[in-house]
PDB file of C-alpha atoms in Angstrom:
ATOM      1  CA  GLN A   1       0.000   0.000   0.000  1.00 77.00           C
ATOM      2  CA  PRO A   2       1.203   3.563  -0.625  1.00 71.00           C
ATOM      3  CA  HIS A   3       1.145   4.489   3.072  1.00 73.00           C
ATOM      4  CA  GLU A   4       3.247   1.429   3.904  1.00 77.00           C
ATOM      5  CA  ARG A   5       5.868   2.572   1.371  1.00 76.00           C
ATOM      6  CA  SER A   6       5.896   6.018   2.983  1.00 76.00           C
ATOM      7  CA  TYR A   7       6.303   4.529   6.440  1.00 75.00           C
ATOM      8  CA  ALA A   8       9.076   2.227   5.210  1.00 77.00           C
ATOM      9  CA  MET A   9      10.884   5.368   4.014  1.00 74.00           C
ATOM     10  CA  TYR A  10      10.670   6.842   7.557  1.00 76.00           C
ATOM     11  CA  THR A  11      11.812   3.666   9.326  1.00 81.00           C
ATOM     12  CA  PRO A  12      15.594   4.163   9.083  1.00 81.00           C
ATOM     13  CA  PHE A  13      15.255   7.718  10.393  1.00 82.00           C
ATOM     14  CA  LEU A  14      12.834   6.761  13.166  1.00 84.00           C
ATOM     15  CA  SER A  15      15.295   4.113  14.369  1.00 87.00           C
ATOM     16  CA  VAL A  16      16.942   6.926  16.354  1.00 92.00           C
ATOM     17  CA  LEU A  17      13.955   6.555  18.709  1.00 89.00           C
ATOM     18  CA  GLU A  18      15.163   3.067  19.659  1.00 90.00           C
ATOM     19  CA  LEU A  19      18.508   4.224  21.050  1.00 94.00           C
ATOM     20  CA  GLU A  20      18.710   3.836  24.811  1.00 95.00           C
ATOM     21  CA  VAL A  21      21.227   6.655  25.146  1.00 96.00           C
ATOM     22  CA  PRO A  22      20.355  10.337  24.727  1.00 97.00           C
ATOM     23  CA  THR A  23      20.571  11.666  21.178  1.00 97.00           C
ATOM     24  CA  ILE A  24      21.587  15.204  20.288  1.00 98.00           C
ATOM     25  CA  ALA A  25      20.813  16.790  16.927  1.00 97.00           C
ATOM     26  CA  ALA A  26      23.536  19.271  15.958  1.00 98.00           C
ATOM     27  CA  LEU A  27      21.568  21.371  13.455  1.00 97.00           C
ATOM     28  CA  ASN A  28      24.247  23.361  11.701  1.00 94.00           C
ATOM     29  CA  GLY A  29      22.230  23.799   8.510  1.00 94.00           C
ATOM     30  CA  HIS A  30      18.619  23.987   7.441  1.00 97.00           C
ATOM     31  CA  ALA A  31      16.164  21.264   8.556  1.00 96.00           C
ATOM     32  CA  ILE A  32      12.816  21.507   6.797  1.00 96.00           C
ATOM     33  CA  GLY A  33      10.202  18.797   6.292  1.00 92.00           C
ATOM     34  CA  GLY A  34      11.599  15.312   6.872  1.00 90.00           C
ATOM     35  CA  GLY A  35      14.928  16.657   8.163  1.00 93.00           C
ATOM     36  CA  PHE A  36      12.994  18.673  10.712  1.00 96.00           C
ATOM     37  CA  GLY A  37      11.172  15.491  11.723  1.00 94.00           C
ATOM     38  CA  LEU A  38      14.481  13.674  12.216  1.00 94.00           C
ATOM     39  CA  ALA A  39      15.698  16.504  14.444  1.00 97.00           C
ATOM     40  CA  LEU A  40      12.494  16.304  16.489  1.00 96.00           C
ATOM     41  CA  ALA A  41      13.020  12.566  16.975  1.00 95.00           C
ATOM     42  CA  CYS A  42      16.237  13.341  18.874  1.00 97.00           C
ATOM     43  CA  ASP A  43      16.153  14.009  22.606  1.00 97.00           C
ATOM     44  CA  LEU A  44      18.036  17.300  22.473  1.00 98.00           C
ATOM     45  CA  ARG A  45      18.682  19.838  19.719  1.00 98.00           C
ATOM     46  CA  ILE A  46      21.335  22.511  19.206  1.00 98.00           C
ATOM     47  CA  ALA A  47      20.435  24.911  16.383  1.00 98.00           C
ATOM     48  CA  ASN A  48      22.310  27.367  14.227  1.00 98.00           C
ATOM     49  CA  VAL A  49      20.791  30.793  15.011  1.00 97.00           C
ATOM     50  CA  GLY A  50      20.588  31.707  11.325  1.00 96.00           C
ATOM     51  CA  ALA A  51      19.549  28.364   9.823  1.00 98.00           C
ATOM     52  CA  LYS A  52      15.969  27.713   8.708  1.00 98.00           C
ATOM     53  CA  TYR A  53      13.633  25.139  10.251  1.00 98.00           C
ATOM     54  CA  GLY A  54      10.042  24.089   9.798  1.00 97.00           C
ATOM     55  CA  ALA A  55       7.334  21.700   8.678  1.00 96.00           C
ATOM     56  CA  ASN A  56       6.274  23.069   5.293  1.00 95.00           C
ATOM     57  CA  PHE A  57       4.126  20.090   4.269  1.00 93.00           C
ATOM     58  CA  ALA A  58       0.861  22.065   4.012  1.00 94.00           C
ATOM     59  CA  ARG A  59       2.546  24.553   1.674  1.00 92.00           C
ATOM     60  CA  LEU A  60       3.391  21.624  -0.570  1.00 92.00           C
ATOM     61  CA  GLY A  61      -0.135  20.211  -0.499  1.00 93.00           C
ATOM     62  CA  LEU A  62       0.949  17.268   1.651  1.00 91.00           C
ATOM     63  CA  SER A  63      -0.031  15.860   4.998  1.00 89.00           C
ATOM     64  CA  SER A  64       2.803  15.909   7.550  1.00 91.00           C
ATOM     65  CA  GLY A  65       5.287  13.082   8.015  1.00 87.00           C
ATOM     66  CA  MET A  66       8.036  11.710  10.277  1.00 88.00           C
ATOM     67  CA  ALA A  67       5.727  11.922  13.348  1.00 90.00           C
ATOM     68  CA  ILE A  68       5.937  15.727  13.323  1.00 94.00           C
ATOM     69  CA  SER A  69       2.230  16.123  14.143  1.00 94.00           C
ATOM     70  CA  TYR A  70       2.815  13.967  17.224  1.00 92.00           C
ATOM     71  CA  ILE A  71       6.153  15.300  18.509  1.00 94.00           C
ATOM     72  CA  LEU A  72       5.867  19.025  17.742  1.00 96.00           C
ATOM     73  CA  PRO A  73       2.835  19.762  19.986  1.00 96.00           C
ATOM     74  CA  ARG A  74       4.544  17.911  22.834  1.00 94.00           C
ATOM     75  CA  LEU A  75       7.528  20.236  22.500  1.00 95.00           C
ATOM     76  CA  VAL A  76       5.934  23.642  21.861  1.00 96.00           C
ATOM     77  CA  GLY A  77       2.265  23.174  22.795  1.00 95.00           C
ATOM     78  CA  VAL A  78      -0.764  22.628  20.598  1.00 96.00           C
ATOM     79  CA  PRO A  79      -1.464  26.259  19.559  1.00 97.00           C
ATOM     80  CA  LYS A  80       2.116  26.911  18.391  1.00 97.00           C
ATOM     81  CA  ALA A  81       2.382  23.509  16.706  1.00 97.00           C
ATOM     82  CA  ALA A  82      -0.928  24.097  14.921  1.00 97.00           C
ATOM     83  CA  GLU A  83       0.274  27.509  13.730  1.00 98.00           C
ATOM     84  CA  LEU A  84       3.578  26.128  12.442  1.00 98.00           C
ATOM     85  CA  MET A  85       2.016  23.122  10.730  1.00 96.00           C
ATOM     86  CA  PHE A  86      -1.063  24.843   9.285  1.00 97.00           C
ATOM     87  CA  THR A  87       0.972  27.732   7.856  1.00 97.00           C
ATOM     88  CA  GLY A  88       4.107  25.775   6.953  1.00 95.00           C
ATOM     89  CA  ARG A  89       6.034  28.839   8.136  1.00 96.00           C
ATOM     90  CA  ILE A  90       9.803  28.557   8.124  1.00 96.00           C
ATOM     91  CA  PHE A  91      11.642  30.079  11.093  1.00 98.00           C
ATOM     92  CA  LYS A  92      15.237  30.551  12.190  1.00 98.00           C
ATOM     93  CA  GLY A  93      17.191  28.941  15.002  1.00 97.00           C
ATOM     94  CA  ASP A  94      16.894  31.887  17.368  1.00 97.00           C
ATOM     95  CA  GLU A  95      13.084  31.658  17.199  1.00 97.00           C
ATOM     96  CA  ALA A  96      13.283  27.875  17.653  1.00 97.00           C
ATOM     97  CA  ALA A  97      15.142  28.498  20.919  1.00 97.00           C
ATOM     98  CA  GLN A  98      12.602  31.104  22.043  1.00 97.00           C
ATOM     99  CA  MET A  99       9.728  28.656  21.586  1.00 96.00           C
ATOM    100  CA  GLY A 100      11.580  25.861  23.398  1.00 95.00           C
ATOM    101  CA  LEU A 101      11.961  23.715  20.301  1.00 97.00           C
ATOM    102  CA  VAL A 102      15.734  23.524  20.686  1.00 98.00           C
ATOM    103  CA  ASN A 103      17.903  23.505  23.780  1.00 97.00           C
ATOM    104  CA  ASP A 104      20.224  26.193  22.480  1.00 97.00           C
ATOM    105  CA  ALA A 105      20.827  28.281  19.348  1.00 98.00           C
ATOM    106  CA  VAL A 106      24.387  29.348  18.622  1.00 98.00           C
ATOM    107  CA  GLU A 107      26.420  30.642  15.693  1.00 97.00           C
ATOM    108  CA  GLY A 108      26.986  28.043  12.971  1.00 94.00           C
ATOM    109  CA  GLU A 109      30.618  27.341  13.771  1.00 96.00           C
ATOM    110  CA  GLN A 110      29.691  26.702  17.425  1.00 98.00           C
ATOM    111  CA  VAL A 111      26.864  24.177  16.858  1.00 98.00           C
ATOM    112  CA  LEU A 112      28.941  20.994  16.962  1.00 98.00           C
ATOM    113  CA  ALA A 113      31.090  22.257  19.839  1.00 98.00           C
ATOM    114  CA  ARG A 114      27.983  23.083  21.897  1.00 98.00           C
ATOM    115  CA  ALA A 115      26.441  19.690  21.084  1.00 98.00           C
ATOM    116  CA  MET A 116      29.666  17.961  22.152  1.00 98.00           C
ATOM    117  CA  GLU A 117      29.774  20.033  25.335  1.00 98.00           C
ATOM    118  CA  LEU A 118      26.225  18.938  26.161  1.00 98.00           C
ATOM    119  CA  ALA A 119      27.135  15.319  25.348  1.00 97.00           C
ATOM    120  CA  GLY A 120      30.080  15.605  27.736  1.00 97.00           C
ATOM    121  CA  GLU A 121      27.835  16.877  30.509  1.00 97.00           C
ATOM    122  CA  ILE A 122      25.507  13.911  29.971  1.00 97.00           C
ATOM    123  CA  ALA A 123      28.439  11.484  29.795  1.00 96.00           C
ATOM    124  CA  ALA A 124      29.543  12.689  33.251  1.00 96.00           C
ATOM    125  CA  SER A 125      26.325  11.188  34.646  1.00 96.00           C
ATOM    126  CA  ALA A 126      25.791   7.526  35.509  1.00 95.00           C
ATOM    127  CA  PRO A 127      25.018   5.600  32.277  1.00 95.00           C
ATOM    128  CA  VAL A 128      22.480   3.190  33.783  1.00 95.00           C
ATOM    129  CA  ALA A 129      20.644   6.071  35.440  1.00 95.00           C
ATOM    130  CA  ILE A 130      20.573   8.053  32.174  1.00 96.00           C
ATOM    131  CA  ARG A 131      19.104   5.107  30.226  1.00 95.00           C
ATOM    132  CA  LEU A 132      16.422   4.565  32.878  1.00 95.00           C
ATOM    133  CA  ILE A 133      15.611   8.271  33.096  1.00 95.00           C
ATOM    134  CA  LYS A 134      15.231   8.433  29.313  1.00 95.00           C
ATOM    135  CA  ARG A 135      12.927   5.406  29.329  1.00 93.00           C
ATOM    136  CA  THR A 136      10.698   6.653  32.159  1.00 93.00           C
ATOM    137  CA  LEU A 137      10.608  10.176  30.715  1.00 93.00           C
ATOM    138  CA  TYR A 138       9.115   8.950  27.442  1.00 90.00           C
ATOM    139  CA  GLU A 139       6.956   6.191  28.930  1.00 88.00           C
ATOM    140  CA  GLY A 140       5.376   8.831  31.150  1.00 85.00           C
ATOM    141  CA  LEU A 141       4.351  10.720  28.030  1.00 84.00           C
ATOM    142  CA  SER A 142       2.802   7.586  26.500  1.00 83.00           C
ATOM    143  CA  TRP A 143       5.359   8.174  23.741  1.00 83.00           C
ATOM    144  CA  ASP A 144       4.417   6.541  20.413  1.00 83.00           C
ATOM    145  CA  PRO A 145       5.962   8.534  17.559  1.00 83.00           C
ATOM    146  CA  LYS A 146       6.240   5.430  15.371  1.00 82.00           C
ATOM    147  CA  GLY A 147       2.479   4.882  15.594  1.00 83.00           C
ATOM    148  CA  ALA A 148       1.943   8.530  14.727  1.00 83.00           C
ATOM    149  CA  ALA A 149       4.369   8.295  11.814  1.00 82.00           C
ATOM    150  CA  PHE A 150       2.389   5.354  10.443  1.00 82.00           C
ATOM    151  CA  LYS A 151      -0.814   7.411  10.601  1.00 83.00           C
ATOM    152  CA  GLU A 152       0.959  10.329   8.932  1.00 82.00           C
ATOM    153  CA  ALA A 153       2.227   8.004   6.202  1.00 82.00           C
ATOM    154  CA  TYR A 154      -1.413   7.247   5.440  1.00 80.00           C
ATOM    155  CA  GLY A 155      -2.142  10.984   5.215  1.00 84.00           C
ATOM    156  CA  GLN A 156       0.803  11.552   2.916  1.00 80.00           C
ATOM    157  CA  ALA A 157      -0.270   8.659   0.697  1.00 79.00           C
ATOM    158  CA  MET A 158      -3.712  10.278   0.457  1.00 81.00           C
ATOM    159  CA  THR A 159      -2.279  13.696  -0.493  1.00 86.00           C
ATOM    160  CA  VAL A 160       0.820  12.974  -2.586  1.00 83.00           C
ATOM    161  CA  ASN A 161      -1.083  12.493  -5.861  1.00 84.00           C
ATOM    162  CA  THR A 162      -3.537  15.362  -5.450  1.00 90.00           C
ATOM    163  CA  ALA A 163      -3.585  18.370  -7.739  1.00 91.00           C
ATOM    164  CA  ASP A 164      -2.709  20.505  -4.700  1.00 91.00           C
ATOM    165  CA  ALA A 165       0.444  18.459  -4.050  1.00 90.00           C
ATOM    166  CA  LYS A 166       1.514  18.786  -7.674  1.00 91.00           C
ATOM    167  CA  GLU A 167       0.892  22.534  -7.480  1.00 91.00           C
ATOM    168  CA  GLY A 168       2.741  22.833  -4.164  1.00 88.00           C
ATOM    169  CA  MET A 169       5.821  21.024  -5.455  1.00 86.00           C
ATOM    170  CA  SER A 170       5.811  23.007  -8.711  1.00 92.00           C
ATOM    171  CA  ALA A 171       5.514  26.265  -6.813  1.00 90.00           C
ATOM    172  CA  LEU A 172       8.435  25.295  -4.568  1.00 86.00           C
ATOM    173  CA  LEU A 173      10.647  24.458  -7.542  1.00 90.00           C
ATOM    174  CA  GLU A 174       9.568  27.599  -9.415  1.00 94.00           C
ATOM    175  CA  LYS A 175      10.017  29.750  -6.271  1.00 90.00           C
ATOM    176  CA  ARG A 176       6.499  31.125  -6.366  1.00 90.00           C
ATOM    177  CA  LYS A 177       3.459  31.121  -4.140  1.00 89.00           C
ATOM    178  CA  PRO A 178       1.221  28.062  -4.713  1.00 89.00           C
ATOM    179  CA  HIS A 179      -2.378  28.397  -5.869  1.00 89.00           C
ATOM    180  CA  PHE A 180      -4.321  25.549  -4.251  1.00 89.00           C
ATOM    181  CA  ASN A 181      -7.804  24.520  -5.381  1.00 89.00           C
ATOM    182  CA  GLY A 182      -8.703  21.841  -2.822  1.00 88.00           C
ATOM    183  CA  ARG A 183      -8.263  18.854  -5.156  1.00 89.00           C
TER     184      ARG A 183
END
């Protein structure tokens, strides 16, 4: 089925969710769409203040993917997540930090160093305790991003062949505003 193919495409990226140790996304460049979803699947995120981030699926005529509709509201709240997903608005790293989407936003050349510094702080803690804390943290949230990603894959399969999706992709490539007609 088309939605199963979409989900199969997510699977390697969503495997980051299975790691018992904390994961840190060092976002030195832009992360939009699926790349944004991969960043959200990580436990912690360090952003480049000037890089661009966002879930622009609606602007492309597509339903969201990579469990973004599940993870994003848990990070920034439902109203902000709805705004970002409904509008497809792209924002910079400094705004991502202001809304609590990332742990820190630094200049591009400092992103990896800051991520490594944070990793070092975590590594100074007891490994067994960290793994158990991570597990109980997410179990307490009834965390199921893979289930959400499967549902989103269904939504993407339903939208990928619509006239709106074709228009959205064409508009992106032609660097113009899309003209959607609801088909």
